[in-house]
Coordinates of C-alpha atoms and ligand atoms in Angstrom, one line a residue:
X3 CA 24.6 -26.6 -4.5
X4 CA 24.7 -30.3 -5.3
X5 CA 21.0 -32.2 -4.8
X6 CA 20.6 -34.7 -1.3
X7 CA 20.6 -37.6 -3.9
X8 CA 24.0 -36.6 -5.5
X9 CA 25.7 -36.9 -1.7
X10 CA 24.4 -40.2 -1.9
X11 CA 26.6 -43.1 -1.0
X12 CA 25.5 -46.7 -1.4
X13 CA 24.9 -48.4 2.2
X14 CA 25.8 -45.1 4.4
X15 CA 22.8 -44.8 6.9
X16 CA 22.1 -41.8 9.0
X17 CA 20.5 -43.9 12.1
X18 CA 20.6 -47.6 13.5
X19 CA 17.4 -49.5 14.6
X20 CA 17.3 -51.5 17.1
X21 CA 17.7 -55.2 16.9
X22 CA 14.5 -57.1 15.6
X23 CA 12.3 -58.4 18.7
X24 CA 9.3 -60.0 16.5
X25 CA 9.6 -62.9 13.8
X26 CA 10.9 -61.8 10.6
X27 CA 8.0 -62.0 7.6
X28 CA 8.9 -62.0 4.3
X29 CA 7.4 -58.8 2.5
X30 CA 5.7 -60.3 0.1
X31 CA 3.6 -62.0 2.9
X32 CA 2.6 -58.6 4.3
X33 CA 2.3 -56.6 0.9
X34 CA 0.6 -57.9 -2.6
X35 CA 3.7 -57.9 -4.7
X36 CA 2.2 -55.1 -6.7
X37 CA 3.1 -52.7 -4.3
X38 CA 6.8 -53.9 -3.7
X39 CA 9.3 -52.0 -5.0
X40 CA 12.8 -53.4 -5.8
X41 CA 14.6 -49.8 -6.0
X42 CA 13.6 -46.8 -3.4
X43 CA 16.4 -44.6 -4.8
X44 CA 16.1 -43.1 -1.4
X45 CA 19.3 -40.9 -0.8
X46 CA 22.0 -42.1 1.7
X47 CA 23.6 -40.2 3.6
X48 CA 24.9 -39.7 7.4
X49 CA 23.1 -37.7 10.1
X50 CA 24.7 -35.2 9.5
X51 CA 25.3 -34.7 6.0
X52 CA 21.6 -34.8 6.5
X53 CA 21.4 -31.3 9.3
X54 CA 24.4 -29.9 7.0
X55 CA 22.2 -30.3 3.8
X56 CA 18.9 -29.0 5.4
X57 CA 20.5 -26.0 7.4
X58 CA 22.5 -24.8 4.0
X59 CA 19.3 -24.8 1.9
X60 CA 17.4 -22.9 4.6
X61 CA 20.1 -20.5 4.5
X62 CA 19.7 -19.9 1.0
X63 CA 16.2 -18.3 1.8
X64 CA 15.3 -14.8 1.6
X65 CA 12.9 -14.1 4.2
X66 CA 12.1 -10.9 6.3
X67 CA 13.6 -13.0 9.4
X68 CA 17.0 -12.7 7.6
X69 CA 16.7 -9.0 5.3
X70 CA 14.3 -6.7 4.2
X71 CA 11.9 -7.4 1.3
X72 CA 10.5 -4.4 0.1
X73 CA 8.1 -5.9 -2.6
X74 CA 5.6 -3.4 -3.2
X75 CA 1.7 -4.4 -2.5
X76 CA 2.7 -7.7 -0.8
X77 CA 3.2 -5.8 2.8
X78 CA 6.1 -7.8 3.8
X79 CA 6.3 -6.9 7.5
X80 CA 7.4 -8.6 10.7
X81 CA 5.4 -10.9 12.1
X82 CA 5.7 -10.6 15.9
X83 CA 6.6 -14.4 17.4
X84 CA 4.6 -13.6 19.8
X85 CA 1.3 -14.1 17.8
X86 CA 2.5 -17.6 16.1
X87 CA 3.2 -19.1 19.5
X88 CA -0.3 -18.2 20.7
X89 CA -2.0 -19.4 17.3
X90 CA 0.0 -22.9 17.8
X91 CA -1.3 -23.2 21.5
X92 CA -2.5 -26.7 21.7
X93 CA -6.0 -26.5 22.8
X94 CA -6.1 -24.7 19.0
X95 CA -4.1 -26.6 17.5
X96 CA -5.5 -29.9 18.4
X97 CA -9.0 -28.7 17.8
X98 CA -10.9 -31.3 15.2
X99 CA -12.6 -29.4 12.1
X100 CA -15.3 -31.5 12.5
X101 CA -16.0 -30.7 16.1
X102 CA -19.4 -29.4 16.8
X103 CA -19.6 -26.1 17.3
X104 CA -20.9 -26.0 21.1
X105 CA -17.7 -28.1 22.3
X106 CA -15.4 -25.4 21.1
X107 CA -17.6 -22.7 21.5
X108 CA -14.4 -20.2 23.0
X109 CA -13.1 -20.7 19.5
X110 CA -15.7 -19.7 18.0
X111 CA -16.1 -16.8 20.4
X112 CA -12.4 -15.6 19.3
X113 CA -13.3 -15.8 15.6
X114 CA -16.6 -13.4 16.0
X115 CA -14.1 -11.1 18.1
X116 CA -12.1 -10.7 15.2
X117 CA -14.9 -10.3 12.9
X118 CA -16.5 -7.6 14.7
X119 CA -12.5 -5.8 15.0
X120 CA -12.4 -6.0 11.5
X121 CA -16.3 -4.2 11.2
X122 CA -15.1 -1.8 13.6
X123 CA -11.8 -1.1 11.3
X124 CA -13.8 -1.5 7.8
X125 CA -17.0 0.1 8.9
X126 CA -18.8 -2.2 7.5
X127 CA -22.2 -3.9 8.3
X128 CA -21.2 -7.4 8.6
X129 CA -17.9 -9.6 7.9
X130 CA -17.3 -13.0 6.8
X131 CA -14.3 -14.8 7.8
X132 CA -14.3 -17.6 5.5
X133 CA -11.7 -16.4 2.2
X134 CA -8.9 -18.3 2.2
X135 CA -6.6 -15.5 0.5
X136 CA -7.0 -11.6 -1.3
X137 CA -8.0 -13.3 -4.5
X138 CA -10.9 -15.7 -2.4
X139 CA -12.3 -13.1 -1.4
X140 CA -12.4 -11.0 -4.5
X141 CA -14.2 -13.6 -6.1
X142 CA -16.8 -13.9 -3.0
X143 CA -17.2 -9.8 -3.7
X144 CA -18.2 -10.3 -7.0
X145 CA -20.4 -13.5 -6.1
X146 CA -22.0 -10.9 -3.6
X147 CA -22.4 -8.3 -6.3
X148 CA -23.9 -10.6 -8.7
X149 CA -26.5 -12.2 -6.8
X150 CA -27.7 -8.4 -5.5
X151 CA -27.7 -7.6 -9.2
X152 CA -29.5 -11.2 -10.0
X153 CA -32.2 -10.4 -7.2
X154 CA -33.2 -7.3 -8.9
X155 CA -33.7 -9.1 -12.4
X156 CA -30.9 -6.7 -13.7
X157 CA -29.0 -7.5 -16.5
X158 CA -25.4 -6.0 -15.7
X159 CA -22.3 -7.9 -17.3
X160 CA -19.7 -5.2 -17.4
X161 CA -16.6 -4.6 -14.7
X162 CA -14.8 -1.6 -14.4
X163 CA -11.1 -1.8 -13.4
X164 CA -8.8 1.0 -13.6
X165 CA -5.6 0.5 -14.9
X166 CA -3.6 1.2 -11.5
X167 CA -5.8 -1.9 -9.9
X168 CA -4.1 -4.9 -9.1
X169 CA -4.0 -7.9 -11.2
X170 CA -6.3 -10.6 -9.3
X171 CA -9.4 -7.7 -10.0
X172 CA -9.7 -7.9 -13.9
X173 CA -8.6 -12.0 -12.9
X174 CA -11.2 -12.3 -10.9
X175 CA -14.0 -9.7 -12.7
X176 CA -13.2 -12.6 -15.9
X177 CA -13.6 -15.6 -14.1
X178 CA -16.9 -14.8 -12.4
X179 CA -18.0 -14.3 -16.0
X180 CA -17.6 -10.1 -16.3
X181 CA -17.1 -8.3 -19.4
X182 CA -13.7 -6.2 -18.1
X183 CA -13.5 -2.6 -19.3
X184 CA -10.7 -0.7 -17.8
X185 CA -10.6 3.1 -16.5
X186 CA -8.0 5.0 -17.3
X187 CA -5.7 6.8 -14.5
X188 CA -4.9 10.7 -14.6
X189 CA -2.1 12.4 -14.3
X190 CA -1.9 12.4 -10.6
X191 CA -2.2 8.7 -10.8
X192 CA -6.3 8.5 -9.4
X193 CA -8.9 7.0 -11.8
X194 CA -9.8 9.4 -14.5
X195 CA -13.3 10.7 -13.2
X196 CA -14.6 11.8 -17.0
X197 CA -13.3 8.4 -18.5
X198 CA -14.8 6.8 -15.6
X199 CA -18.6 8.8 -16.5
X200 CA -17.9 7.6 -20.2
X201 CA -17.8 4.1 -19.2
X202 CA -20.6 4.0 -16.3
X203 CA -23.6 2.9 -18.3
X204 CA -27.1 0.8 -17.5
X205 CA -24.7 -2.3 -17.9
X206 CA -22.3 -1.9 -15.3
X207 CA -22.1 -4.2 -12.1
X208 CA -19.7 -2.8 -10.1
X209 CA -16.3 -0.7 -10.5
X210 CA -13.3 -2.5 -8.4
X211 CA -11.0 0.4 -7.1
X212 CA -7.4 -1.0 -5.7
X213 CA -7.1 1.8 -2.9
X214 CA -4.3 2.9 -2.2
X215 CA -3.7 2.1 -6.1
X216 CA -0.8 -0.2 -7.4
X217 CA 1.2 3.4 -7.3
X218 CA 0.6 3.9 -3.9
X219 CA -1.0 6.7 -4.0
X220 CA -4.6 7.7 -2.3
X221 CA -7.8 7.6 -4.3
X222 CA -9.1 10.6 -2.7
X223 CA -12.6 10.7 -4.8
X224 CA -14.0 7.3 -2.7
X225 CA -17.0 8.9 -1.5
X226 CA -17.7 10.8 -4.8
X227 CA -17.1 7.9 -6.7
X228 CA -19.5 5.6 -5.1
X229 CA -22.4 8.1 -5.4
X230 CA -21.7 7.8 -8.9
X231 CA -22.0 4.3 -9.0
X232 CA -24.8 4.1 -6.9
X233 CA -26.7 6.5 -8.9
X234 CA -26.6 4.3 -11.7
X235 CA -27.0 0.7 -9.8
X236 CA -23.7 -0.1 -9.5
X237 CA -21.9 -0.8 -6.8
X238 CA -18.4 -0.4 -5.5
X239 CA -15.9 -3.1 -4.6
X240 CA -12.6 -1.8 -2.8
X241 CA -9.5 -4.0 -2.9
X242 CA -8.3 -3.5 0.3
X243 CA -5.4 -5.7 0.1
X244 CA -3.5 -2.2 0.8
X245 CA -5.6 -1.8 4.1
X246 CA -1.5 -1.3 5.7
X247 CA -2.1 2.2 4.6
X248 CA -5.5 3.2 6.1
X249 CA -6.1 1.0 9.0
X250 CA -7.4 2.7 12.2
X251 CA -7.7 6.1 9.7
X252 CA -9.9 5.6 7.3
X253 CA -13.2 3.4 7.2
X254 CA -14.2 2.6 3.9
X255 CA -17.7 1.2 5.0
X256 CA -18.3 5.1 6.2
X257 CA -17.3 6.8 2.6
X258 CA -19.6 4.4 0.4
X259 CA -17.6 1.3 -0.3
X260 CA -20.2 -1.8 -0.7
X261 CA -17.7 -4.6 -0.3
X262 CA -13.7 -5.2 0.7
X263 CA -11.5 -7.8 1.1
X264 CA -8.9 -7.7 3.7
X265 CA -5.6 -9.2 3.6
X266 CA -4.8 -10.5 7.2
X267 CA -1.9 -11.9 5.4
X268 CA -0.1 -9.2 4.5
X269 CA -1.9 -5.7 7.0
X270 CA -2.8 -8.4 10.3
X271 CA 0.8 -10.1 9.8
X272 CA 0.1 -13.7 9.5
X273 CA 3.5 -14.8 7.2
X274 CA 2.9 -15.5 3.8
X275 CA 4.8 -15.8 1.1
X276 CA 5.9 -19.5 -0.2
X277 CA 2.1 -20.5 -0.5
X278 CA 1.6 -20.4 2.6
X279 CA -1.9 -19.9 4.2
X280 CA -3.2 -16.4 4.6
X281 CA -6.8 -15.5 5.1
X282 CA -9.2 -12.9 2.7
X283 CA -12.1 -11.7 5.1
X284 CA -14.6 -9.6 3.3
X285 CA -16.9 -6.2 4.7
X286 CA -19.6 -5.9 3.0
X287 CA -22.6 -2.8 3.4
X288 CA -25.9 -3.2 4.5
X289 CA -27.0 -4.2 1.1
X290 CA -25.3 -7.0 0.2
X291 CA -25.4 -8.8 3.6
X292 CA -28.2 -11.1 2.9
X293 CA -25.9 -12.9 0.4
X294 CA -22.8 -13.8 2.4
X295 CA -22.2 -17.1 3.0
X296 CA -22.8 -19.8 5.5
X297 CA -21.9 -20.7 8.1
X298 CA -22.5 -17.3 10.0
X299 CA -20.7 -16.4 12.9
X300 CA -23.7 -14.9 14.7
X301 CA -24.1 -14.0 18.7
X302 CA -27.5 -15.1 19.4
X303 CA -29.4 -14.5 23.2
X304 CA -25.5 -13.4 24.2
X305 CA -24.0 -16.9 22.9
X306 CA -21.8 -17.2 20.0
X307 CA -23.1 -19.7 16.9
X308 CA -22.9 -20.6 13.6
X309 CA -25.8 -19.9 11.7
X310 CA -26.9 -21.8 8.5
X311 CA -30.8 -21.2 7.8
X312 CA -29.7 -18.2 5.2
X313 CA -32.2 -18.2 2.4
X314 CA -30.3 -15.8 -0.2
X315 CA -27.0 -17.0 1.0
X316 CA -24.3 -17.5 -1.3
X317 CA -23.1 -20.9 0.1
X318 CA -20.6 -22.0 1.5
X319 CA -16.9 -21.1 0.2
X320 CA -14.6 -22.9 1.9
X321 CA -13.9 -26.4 3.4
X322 CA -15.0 -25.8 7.3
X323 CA -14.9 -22.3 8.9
X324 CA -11.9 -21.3 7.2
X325 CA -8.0 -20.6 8.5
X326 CA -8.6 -20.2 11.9
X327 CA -4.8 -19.8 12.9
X328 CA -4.7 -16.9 10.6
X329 CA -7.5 -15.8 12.4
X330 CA -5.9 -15.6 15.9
X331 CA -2.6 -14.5 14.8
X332 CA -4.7 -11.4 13.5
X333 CA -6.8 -10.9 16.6
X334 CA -3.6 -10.8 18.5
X335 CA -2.4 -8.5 16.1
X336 CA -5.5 -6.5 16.5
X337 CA -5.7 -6.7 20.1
X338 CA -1.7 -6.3 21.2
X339 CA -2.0 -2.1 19.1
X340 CA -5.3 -1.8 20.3
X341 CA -6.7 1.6 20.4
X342 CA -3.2 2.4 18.9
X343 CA -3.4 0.5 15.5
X344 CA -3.2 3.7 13.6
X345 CA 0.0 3.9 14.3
X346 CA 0.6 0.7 11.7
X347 CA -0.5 2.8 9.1
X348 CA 0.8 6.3 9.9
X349 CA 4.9 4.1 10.4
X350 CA 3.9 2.2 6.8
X351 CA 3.3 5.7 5.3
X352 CA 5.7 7.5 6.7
X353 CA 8.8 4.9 6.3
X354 CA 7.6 4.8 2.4
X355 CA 7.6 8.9 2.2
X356 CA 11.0 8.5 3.6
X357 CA 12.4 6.1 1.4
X358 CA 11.7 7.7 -1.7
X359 CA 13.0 10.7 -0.4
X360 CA 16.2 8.8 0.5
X361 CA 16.2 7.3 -3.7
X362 CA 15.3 11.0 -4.9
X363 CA 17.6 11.7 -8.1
X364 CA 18.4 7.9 -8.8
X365 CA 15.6 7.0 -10.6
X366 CA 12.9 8.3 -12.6
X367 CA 10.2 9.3 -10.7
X368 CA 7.0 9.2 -12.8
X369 CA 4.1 10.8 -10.2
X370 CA 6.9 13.6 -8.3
X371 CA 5.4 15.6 -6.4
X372 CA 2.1 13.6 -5.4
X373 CA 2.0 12.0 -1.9
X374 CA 2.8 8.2 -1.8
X375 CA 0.6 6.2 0.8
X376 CA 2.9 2.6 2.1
X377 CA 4.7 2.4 -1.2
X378 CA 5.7 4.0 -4.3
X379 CA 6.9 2.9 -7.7
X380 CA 9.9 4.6 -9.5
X381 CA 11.0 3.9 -13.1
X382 CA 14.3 2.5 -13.6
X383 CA 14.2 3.5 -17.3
X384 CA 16.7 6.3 -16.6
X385 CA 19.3 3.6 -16.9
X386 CA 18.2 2.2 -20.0
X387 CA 20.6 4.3 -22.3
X388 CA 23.2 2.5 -20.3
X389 CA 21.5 -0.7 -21.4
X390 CA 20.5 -1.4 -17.7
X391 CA 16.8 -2.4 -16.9
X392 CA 15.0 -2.4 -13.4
X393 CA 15.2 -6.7 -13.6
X394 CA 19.2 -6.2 -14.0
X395 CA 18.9 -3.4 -11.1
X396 CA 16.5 -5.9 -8.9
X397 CA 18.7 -8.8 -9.7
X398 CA 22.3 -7.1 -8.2
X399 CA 19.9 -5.8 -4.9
X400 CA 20.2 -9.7 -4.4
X401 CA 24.1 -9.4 -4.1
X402 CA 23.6 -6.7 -1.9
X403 CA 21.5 -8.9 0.6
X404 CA 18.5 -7.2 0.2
X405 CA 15.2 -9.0 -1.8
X406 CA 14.3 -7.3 -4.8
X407 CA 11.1 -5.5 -4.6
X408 CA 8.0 -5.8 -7.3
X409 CA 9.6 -5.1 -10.4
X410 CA 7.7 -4.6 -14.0
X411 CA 4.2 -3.3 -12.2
X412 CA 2.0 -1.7 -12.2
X413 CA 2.5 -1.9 -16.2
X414 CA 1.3 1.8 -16.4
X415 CA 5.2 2.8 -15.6
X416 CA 7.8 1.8 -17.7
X417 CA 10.8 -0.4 -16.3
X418 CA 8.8 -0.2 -12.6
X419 CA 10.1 -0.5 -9.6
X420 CA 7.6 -0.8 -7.1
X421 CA 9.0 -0.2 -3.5
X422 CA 7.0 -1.2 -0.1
X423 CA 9.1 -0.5 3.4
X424 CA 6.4 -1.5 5.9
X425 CA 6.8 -0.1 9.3
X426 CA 8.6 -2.6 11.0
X427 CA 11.7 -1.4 9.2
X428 CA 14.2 1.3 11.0
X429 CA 15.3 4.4 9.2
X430 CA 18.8 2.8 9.6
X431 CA 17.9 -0.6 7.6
X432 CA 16.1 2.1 4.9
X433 CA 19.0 4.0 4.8
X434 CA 21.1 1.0 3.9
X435 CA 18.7 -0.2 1.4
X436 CA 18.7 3.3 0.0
X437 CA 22.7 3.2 -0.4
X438 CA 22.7 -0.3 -1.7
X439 CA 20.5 1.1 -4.6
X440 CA 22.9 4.2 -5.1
X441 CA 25.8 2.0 -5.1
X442 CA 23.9 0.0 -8.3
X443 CA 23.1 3.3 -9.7
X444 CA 26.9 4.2 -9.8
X445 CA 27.5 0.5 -11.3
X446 CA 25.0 1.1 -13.9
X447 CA 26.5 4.0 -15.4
X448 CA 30.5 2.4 -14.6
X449 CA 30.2 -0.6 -15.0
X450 CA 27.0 -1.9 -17.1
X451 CA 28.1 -5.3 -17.6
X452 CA 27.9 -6.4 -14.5
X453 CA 24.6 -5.6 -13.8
X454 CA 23.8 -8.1 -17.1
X455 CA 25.2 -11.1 -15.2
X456 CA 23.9 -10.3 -11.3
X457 CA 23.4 -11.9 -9.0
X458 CA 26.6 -13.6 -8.4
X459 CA 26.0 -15.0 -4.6
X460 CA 23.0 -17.4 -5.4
X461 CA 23.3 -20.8 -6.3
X462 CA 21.7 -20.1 -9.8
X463 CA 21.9 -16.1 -11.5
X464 CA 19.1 -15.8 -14.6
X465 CA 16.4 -18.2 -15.2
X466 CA 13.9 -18.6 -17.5
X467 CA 11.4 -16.8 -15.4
X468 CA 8.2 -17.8 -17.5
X469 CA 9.4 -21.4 -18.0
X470 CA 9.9 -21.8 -14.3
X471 CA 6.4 -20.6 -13.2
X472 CA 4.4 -22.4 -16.1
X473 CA 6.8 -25.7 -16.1
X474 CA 8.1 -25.8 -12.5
X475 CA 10.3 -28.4 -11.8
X476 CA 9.9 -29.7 -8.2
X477 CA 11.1 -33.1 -8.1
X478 CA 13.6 -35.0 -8.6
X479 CA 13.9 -38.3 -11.0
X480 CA 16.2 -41.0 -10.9
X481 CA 18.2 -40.6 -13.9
X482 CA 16.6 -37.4 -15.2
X483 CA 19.6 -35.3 -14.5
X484 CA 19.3 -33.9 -18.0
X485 CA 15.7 -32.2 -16.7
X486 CA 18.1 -30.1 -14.5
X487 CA 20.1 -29.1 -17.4
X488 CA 17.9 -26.1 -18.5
X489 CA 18.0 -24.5 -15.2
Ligands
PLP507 C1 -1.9 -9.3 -2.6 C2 -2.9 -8.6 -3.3 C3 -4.1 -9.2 -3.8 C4 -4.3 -10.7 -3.7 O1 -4.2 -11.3 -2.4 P1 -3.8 -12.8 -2.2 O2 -4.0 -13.0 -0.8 O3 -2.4 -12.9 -2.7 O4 -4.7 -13.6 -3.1 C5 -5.1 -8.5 -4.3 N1 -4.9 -7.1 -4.5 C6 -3.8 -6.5 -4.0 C7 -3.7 -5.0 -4.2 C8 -2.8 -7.2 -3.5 O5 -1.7 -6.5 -3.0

């Protein structure tokens, strides 16, 4: 697809302004020269070269509004419209950040709602709102752990991370200054209790369990796992970024878990994806409340506040009270299931189970036999004596309409393929998705070749993947055509 600029045609103008009513100034009168440019090498084009250009490129998005995208931990569900057109209501919308608290209090009484839902769900002592995303509040968890551990005069600068956690905990354990020490996984795929007793010593802050892991499957020794840690000092930090699995069935406040994030991004159903703006609330247990930052949403002689006056506070995290459209678009969320929100997690788990018994036989499956929660991960490295690897495999799903899902992780299982339905899917869109992945099996074994060049319906097929996440190149220079080359 050629670039707005190459449509360009000297002097064609997609609008007409109206005749000039005031004096004309020269520009140099109105702007120091400095500023002036001679060339704007602004594209020209007509109106609606313009509407065909924009609606083409917005076509070429993959989003869940237009197909499925079963990328495994990222919880791709629907977001009900509902929801966004209540979150872009004006009186919210318009609402200044620097407003003081007591004109807006009704806002602030909506945020406190949410933060006592997400109590309720957690079962945690307190919440705060304020992470921007999963990995903001990952890094507030271990803030919170390391000032508990700095208030007892402890010296503690170990991290345990099993190797089935997800990649923002040993990111995260590193840039707050840890020593990381992985734990291995058993066979079932659960942490590896006796590896996890050799490496719980005097030094060890916390352990960061991703539950359900990056397999999908349950860590069914929570409670045990936490007396463990708490016998020795430590504490335990739960990724709940996979909450899609649990919530309204399991509280992981109640079973010993010190601190969570949630993800209302990806389990509440704000959009994300794209960069967009997502929200990492954390539950932390009674312990580590002290430290959580300020502002505090606090109800105080039955009126809702924000408290500041918080001695062993952490400070503050995040430019004003943090993404308060995320916010409502999870209380709605919250409040439109109700008492019925299990049922978000029962669908998730049970559209997962269904799927991989749909994809039975295609694929290597490494953990048969043991119970996936929202999402599983087969290996595609059945197909490698064909010379086909799960990229090529996730590359052709593009041809077939559907988004690829995570592919190469967890790195525990070879050639991964690491599937996540959601429950807003029907069995019939699984189904499909399930045949589309047969039909590539079929090609694999026929057919090879193809598979190397797939996709064939995007504008471009293979790029360099690392190049175009380290060196991205987002905008376009007059002249620098040859940048494009590469592509
Ligand atoms: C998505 C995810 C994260 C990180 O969340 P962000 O909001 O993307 O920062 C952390 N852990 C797990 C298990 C996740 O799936």
């Amino acid at each position: 697809m050629k670039l707005i600029f190459e449509k360009s045609v000297k002097g064609r103008r997609a609008y007409r302004l109206p005749p000039l009513d005031v004096p004309e100034q020269p520009l140099e009168e109105l702007l120091p020269e400095e500023y002036l440019r001679e060339e704007l090498n602004l594209p020209e084009v007509s109106q609606l070269e313009a509407v065909r250009h924009y609606t083409n490129l917005s076509r070429l998005n993959y989003a869940v509004d237009t197909t499925m995208v079963p990328l495994g931990s990222c919880s791709m569900k629907y977001n009900p419209r509902l929801h966004e057109e209540l979150a872009s209501l004006p009186a919210f919308t318009s609402a200044h950040p620097l407003t003081p608290p007591e004109a807006v209090r009704p806002l602030l009484e909506l945020a406190y709602e949410l933060k006592e839902l997400l109590k309720e769900l957690g079962g945690f002592a307190e919440v705060c709102l304020q992470p921007a995303a999963g990995a903001q509040g990952e890094l507030l968890g271990l803030l919170l752990i390391k000032a508990y551990h700095e208030e007892r005069k402890e010296d503690r600068p170990v991290v345990l991370v099993p190797d089935t956690a997800h990649g923002t905990n040993p990111a995260t354990a590193s840039m707050c200054g840890y020593e990381v020490k992985v734990v291995k996984s058993d066979a079932k795929g659960e942490l590896d209790e006796e590896d996890l007793k050799k490496k719980l010593t005097g030094k060890v802050a916390a352990l960061m369990l991703t539950n359900p892991n990056t397999l999908g499957i349950f860590e069914r020794k929570v409670k045990k796992v936490a007396r463990m840690l708490h016998e020795k000092g430590a504490l335990l930090y739960m990724d709940g970024a996979n909450f899609n699995a649990l919530v309204g069935r399991f509280k992981p406040g109640e079973w010993g878990v010190d601190v969570m994030h949630f993800n209302l991004h990806k389990t509440f159903s704000a959009p994300h994806g794209g960069g967009g703006p997502g929200a990492g609330p954390v539950g932390v247990s009674k312990r580590l409340v002290p430290y959580l930052p300020v502002p505090r949403i606090v109800k105080e002689n039955g009126e809702v506040t924000l408290k500041w006056d918080e001695p062993k506070s952490v400070g503050k995290l995040l430019a004003f009270w943090g993404h308060f459209t995320v916010w409502l678009k999870a209380l709605a969320y919250c409040l439109t299931y109700g008492k019925e929100i299990e049922r978000v997690s029962r669908f998730a788990v049970l559209n997962a189970r269904y799927l991989r018994r749909l994809l039975k036989g295609l694929f290597k499956d490494p953990y048969e036999g043991v119970p996936c929660m929202h999402e599983f991960v087969l290996s595609a490295s059945n197909l490698l004596k064909y010379g086909v690897r799960a990229y090529d495999v996730a590359k052709r799903l593009l041809d077939y309409g559907f988004y690829a899902p995570t592919v190469y992780f967890p790195l525990t299982v070879k050639e991964a393929l690491m599937i996540e339905p959601t429950e807003t899917e029907s069995p019939q869109t699984l189904e499909a998705f399930a045949k589309a992945l047969a039909s590539i099996v079929r090609e694999a074994k026929s057919k090879p070749e193809l598979l190397k060049e797939a996709p064939f319906t995007t504008p471009v097929a293979r790029i360099n993947e690392a190049e175009a996440n380290r060196r991205p190149v987002l905008r376009w220079e007059h002249g620098g055509s040859e940048a494009r080359e590469g592509e």
